[in-house]
PDB file of C-alpha atoms in Angstrom:
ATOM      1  CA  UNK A   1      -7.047   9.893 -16.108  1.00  0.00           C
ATOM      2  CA  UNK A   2     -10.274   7.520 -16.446  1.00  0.00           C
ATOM      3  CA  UNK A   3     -13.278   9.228 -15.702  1.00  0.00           C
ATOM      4  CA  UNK A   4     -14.023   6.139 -13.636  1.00  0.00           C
ATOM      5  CA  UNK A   5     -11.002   6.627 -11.599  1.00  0.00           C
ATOM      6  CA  UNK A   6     -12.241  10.385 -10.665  1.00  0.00           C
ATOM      7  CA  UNK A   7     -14.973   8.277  -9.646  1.00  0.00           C
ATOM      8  CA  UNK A   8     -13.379   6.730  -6.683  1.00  0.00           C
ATOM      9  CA  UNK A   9     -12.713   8.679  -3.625  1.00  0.00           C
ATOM     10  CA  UNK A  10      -9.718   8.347  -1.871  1.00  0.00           C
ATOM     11  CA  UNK A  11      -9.337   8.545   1.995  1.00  0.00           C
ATOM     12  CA  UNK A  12      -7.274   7.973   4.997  1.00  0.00           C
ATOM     13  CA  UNK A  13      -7.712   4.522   6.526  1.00  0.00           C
ATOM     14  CA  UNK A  14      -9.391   4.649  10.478  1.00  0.00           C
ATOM     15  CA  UNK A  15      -8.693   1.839  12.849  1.00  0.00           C
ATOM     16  CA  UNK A  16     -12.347   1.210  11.994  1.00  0.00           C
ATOM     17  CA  UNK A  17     -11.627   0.380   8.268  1.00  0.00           C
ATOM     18  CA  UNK A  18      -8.767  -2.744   9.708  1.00  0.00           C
ATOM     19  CA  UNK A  19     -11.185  -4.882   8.956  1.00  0.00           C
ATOM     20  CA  UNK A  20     -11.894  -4.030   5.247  1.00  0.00           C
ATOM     21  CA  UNK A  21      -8.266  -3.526   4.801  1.00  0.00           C
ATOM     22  CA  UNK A  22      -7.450  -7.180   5.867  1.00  0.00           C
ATOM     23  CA  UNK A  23     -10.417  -8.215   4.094  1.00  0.00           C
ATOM     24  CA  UNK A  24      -9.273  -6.538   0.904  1.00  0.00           C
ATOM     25  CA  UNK A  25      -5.291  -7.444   0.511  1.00  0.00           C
ATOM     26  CA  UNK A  26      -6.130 -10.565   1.255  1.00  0.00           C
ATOM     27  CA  UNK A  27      -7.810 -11.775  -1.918  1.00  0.00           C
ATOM     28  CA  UNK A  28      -4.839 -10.802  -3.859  1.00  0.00           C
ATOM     29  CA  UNK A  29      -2.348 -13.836  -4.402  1.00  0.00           C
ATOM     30  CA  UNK A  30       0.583 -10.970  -5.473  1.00  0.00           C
ATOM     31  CA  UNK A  31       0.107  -9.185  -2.083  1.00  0.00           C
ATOM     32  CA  UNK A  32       2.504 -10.878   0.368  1.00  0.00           C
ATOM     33  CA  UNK A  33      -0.453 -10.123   3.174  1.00  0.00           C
ATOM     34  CA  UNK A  34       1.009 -12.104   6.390  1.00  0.00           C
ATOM     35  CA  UNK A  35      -1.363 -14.720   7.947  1.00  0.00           C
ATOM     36  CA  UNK A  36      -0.645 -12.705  11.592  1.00  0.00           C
ATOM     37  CA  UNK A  37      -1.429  -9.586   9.616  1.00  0.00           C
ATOM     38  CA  UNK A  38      -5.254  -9.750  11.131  1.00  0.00           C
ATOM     39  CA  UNK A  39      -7.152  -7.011  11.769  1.00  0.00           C
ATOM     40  CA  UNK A  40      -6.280  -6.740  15.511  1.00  0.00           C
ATOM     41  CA  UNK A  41      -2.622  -6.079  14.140  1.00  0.00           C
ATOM     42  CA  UNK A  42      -3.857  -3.792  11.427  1.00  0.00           C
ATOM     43  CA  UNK A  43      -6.132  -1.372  14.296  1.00  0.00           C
ATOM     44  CA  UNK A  44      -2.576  -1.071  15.909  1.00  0.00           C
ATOM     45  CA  UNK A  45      -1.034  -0.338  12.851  1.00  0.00           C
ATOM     46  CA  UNK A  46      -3.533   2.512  11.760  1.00  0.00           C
ATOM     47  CA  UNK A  47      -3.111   4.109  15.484  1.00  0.00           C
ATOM     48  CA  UNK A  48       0.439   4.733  14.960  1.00  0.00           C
ATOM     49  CA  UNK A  49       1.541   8.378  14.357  1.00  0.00           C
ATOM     50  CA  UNK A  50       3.944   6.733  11.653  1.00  0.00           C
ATOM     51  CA  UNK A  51       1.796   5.124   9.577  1.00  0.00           C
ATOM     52  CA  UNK A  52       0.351   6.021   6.019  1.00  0.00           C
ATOM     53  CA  UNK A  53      -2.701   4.468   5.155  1.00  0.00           C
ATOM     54  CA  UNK A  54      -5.657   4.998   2.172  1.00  0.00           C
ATOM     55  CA  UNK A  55      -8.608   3.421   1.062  1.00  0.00           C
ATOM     56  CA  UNK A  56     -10.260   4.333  -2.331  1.00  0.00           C
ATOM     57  CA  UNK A  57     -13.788   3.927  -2.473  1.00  0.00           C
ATOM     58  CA  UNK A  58     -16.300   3.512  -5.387  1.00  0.00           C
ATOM     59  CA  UNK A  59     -19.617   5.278  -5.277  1.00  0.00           C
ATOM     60  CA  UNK A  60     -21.518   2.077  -4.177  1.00  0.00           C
ATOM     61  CA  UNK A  61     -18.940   2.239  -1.313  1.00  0.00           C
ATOM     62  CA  UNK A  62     -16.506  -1.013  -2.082  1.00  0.00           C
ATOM     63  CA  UNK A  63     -12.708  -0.768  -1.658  1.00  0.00           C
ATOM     64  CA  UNK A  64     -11.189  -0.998  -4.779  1.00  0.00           C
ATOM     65  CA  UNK A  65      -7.561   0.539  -3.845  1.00  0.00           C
ATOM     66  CA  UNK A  66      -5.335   0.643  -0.674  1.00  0.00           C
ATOM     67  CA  UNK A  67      -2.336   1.665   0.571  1.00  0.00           C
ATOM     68  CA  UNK A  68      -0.475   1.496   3.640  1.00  0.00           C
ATOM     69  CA  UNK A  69       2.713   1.882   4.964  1.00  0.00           C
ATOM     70  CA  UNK A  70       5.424   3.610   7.773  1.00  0.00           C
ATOM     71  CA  UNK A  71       7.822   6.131   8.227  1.00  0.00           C
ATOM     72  CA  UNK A  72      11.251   5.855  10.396  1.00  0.00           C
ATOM     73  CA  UNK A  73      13.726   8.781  10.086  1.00  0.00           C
ATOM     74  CA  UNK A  74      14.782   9.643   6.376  1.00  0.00           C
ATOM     75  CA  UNK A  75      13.516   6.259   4.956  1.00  0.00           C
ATOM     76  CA  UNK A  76       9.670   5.243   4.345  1.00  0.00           C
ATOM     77  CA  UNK A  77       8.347   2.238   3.135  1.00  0.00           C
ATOM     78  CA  UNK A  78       5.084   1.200   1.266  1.00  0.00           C
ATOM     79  CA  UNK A  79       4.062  -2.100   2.774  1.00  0.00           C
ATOM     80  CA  UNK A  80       1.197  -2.983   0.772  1.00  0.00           C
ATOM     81  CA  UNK A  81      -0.845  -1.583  -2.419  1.00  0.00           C
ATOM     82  CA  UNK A  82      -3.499  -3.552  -4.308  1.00  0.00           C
ATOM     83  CA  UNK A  83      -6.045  -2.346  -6.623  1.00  0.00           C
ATOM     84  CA  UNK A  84      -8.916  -4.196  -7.936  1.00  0.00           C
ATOM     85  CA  UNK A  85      -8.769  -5.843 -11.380  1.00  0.00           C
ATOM     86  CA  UNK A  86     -11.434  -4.000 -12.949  1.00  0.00           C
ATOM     87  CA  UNK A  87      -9.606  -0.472 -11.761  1.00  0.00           C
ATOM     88  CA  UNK A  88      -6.180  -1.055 -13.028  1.00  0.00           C
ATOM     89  CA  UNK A  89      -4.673   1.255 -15.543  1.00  0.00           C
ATOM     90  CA  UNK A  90      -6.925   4.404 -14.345  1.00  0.00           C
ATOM     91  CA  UNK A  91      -4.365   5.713 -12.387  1.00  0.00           C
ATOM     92  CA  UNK A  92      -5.797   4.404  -9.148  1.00  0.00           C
ATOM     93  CA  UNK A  93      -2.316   3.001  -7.907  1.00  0.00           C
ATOM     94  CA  UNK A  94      -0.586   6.012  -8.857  1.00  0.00           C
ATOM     95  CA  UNK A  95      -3.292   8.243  -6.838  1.00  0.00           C
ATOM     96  CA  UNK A  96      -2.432   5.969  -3.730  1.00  0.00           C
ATOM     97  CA  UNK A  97       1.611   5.921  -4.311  1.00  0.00           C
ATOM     98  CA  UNK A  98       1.435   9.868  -4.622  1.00  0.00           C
ATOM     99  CA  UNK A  99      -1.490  10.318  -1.424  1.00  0.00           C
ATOM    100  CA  UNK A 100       1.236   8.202   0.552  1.00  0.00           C
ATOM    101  CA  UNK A 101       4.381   9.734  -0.789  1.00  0.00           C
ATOM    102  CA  UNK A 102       2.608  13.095   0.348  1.00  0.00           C
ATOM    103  CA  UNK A 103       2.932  12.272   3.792  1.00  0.00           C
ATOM    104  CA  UNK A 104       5.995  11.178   3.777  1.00  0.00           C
ATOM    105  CA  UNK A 105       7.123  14.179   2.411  1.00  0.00           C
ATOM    106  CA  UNK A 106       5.410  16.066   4.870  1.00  0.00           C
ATOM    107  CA  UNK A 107       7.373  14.571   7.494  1.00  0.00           C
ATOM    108  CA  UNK A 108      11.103  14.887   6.363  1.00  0.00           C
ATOM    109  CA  UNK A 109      11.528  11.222   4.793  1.00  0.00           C
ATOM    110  CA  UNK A 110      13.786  11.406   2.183  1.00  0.00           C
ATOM    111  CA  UNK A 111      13.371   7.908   0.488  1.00  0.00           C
ATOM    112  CA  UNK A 112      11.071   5.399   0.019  1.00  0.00           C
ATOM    113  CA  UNK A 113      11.926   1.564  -0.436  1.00  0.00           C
ATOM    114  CA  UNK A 114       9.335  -1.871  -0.843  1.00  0.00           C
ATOM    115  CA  UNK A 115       9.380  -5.040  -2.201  1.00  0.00           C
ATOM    116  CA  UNK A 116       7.752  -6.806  -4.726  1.00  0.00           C
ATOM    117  CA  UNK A 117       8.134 -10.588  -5.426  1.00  0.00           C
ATOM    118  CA  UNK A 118      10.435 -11.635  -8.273  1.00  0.00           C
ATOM    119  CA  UNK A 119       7.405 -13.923  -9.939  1.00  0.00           C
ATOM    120  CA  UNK A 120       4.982 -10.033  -9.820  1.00  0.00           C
ATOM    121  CA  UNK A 121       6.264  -8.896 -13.413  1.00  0.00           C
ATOM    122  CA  UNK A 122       3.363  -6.296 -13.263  1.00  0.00           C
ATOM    123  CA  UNK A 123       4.109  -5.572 -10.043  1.00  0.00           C
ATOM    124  CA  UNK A 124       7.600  -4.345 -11.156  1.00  0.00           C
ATOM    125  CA  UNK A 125       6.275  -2.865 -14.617  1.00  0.00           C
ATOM    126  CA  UNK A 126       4.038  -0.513 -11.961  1.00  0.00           C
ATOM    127  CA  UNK A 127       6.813   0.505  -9.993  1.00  0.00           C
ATOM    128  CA  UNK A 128       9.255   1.167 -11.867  1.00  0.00           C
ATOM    129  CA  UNK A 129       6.252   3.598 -13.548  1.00  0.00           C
ATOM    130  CA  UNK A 130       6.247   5.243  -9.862  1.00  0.00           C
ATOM    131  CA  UNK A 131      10.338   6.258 -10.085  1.00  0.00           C
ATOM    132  CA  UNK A 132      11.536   3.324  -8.321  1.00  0.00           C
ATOM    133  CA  UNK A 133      14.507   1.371  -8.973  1.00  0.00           C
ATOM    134  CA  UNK A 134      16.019  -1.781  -7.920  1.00  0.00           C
ATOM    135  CA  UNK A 135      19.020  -1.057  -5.619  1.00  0.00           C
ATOM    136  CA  UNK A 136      21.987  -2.777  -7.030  1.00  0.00           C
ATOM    137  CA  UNK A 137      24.781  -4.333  -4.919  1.00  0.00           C
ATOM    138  CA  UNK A 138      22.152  -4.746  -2.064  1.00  0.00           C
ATOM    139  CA  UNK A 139      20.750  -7.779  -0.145  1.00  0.00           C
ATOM    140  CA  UNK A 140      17.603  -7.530   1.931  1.00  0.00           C
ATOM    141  CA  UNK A 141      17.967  -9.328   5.381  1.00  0.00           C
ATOM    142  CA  UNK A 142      15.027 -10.267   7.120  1.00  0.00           C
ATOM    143  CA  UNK A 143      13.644 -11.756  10.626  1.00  0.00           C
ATOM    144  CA  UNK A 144      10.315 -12.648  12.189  1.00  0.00           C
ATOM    145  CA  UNK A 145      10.234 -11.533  15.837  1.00  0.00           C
TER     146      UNK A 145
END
């Protein structure tokens, strides 16, 4: 691992960080960050028992790394993971994907599942890195409520 990467200090996300978190997966085009995912959404988000959230942090105190995602029964899901250009390929992502697999763990899920965009070949390079597969023979469904 990059001695910068050791650098960056990684931390659970407080409803008080909603803000930085919107702030921050928003200014990546490969993050599929919903326009109603504002940080009024987020605050409720982060106060739910089933949530997984981190930030990392570089010494000057910018997020350059996040995480977040939820738990229901055996299954877990990473929602969204971004890490700043100039901190890729330190093992950053893999530090968040392992902080949030932790909990997950910790809690009896048994699987995790997420999606990445066809078009995000790096994307898919990086988790398929992590262990994860693409399920054959399935179709995602989907609904806004």
């Amino acid at each position: 691992m990059d001695d910068s990467a050791q650098q960056v200090l990684l931390r659970r996300a407080q409803v008080r960080d909603a803000e930085r978190l919107e702030h921050f997966f928003r200014g990546f085009d490969e993050v599929s960050f919903c326009e109603w995912q504002d940080a009024r959404f987020l605050r409720g988000v982060l106060l739910q028992d089933t949530t997984t959230a981190y930030l990392a942090v570089d010494a000057s105190g910018e997020v350059v790394g996040a995480v977040i995602g939820g738990m229901l029964g055996t299954r877990g899901t990473i929602n969204h993971l971004a890490v700043s250009p100039e901190h890729r390929t330190r093992g950053l992502g893999q530090r968040l994907v392992e902080a949030a697999s932790a909990d997950m763990k910790r809690v009896g899920v048994l699987r995790m599942f997420l999606f990445v965009d066809d078009a995000n070949l790096a994307g898919k390079r990086f988790w398929a890195a992590q262990g994860f597969c693409e399920p054959r023979g399935e179709i995602t469904f989907e609904r806004d409520l």
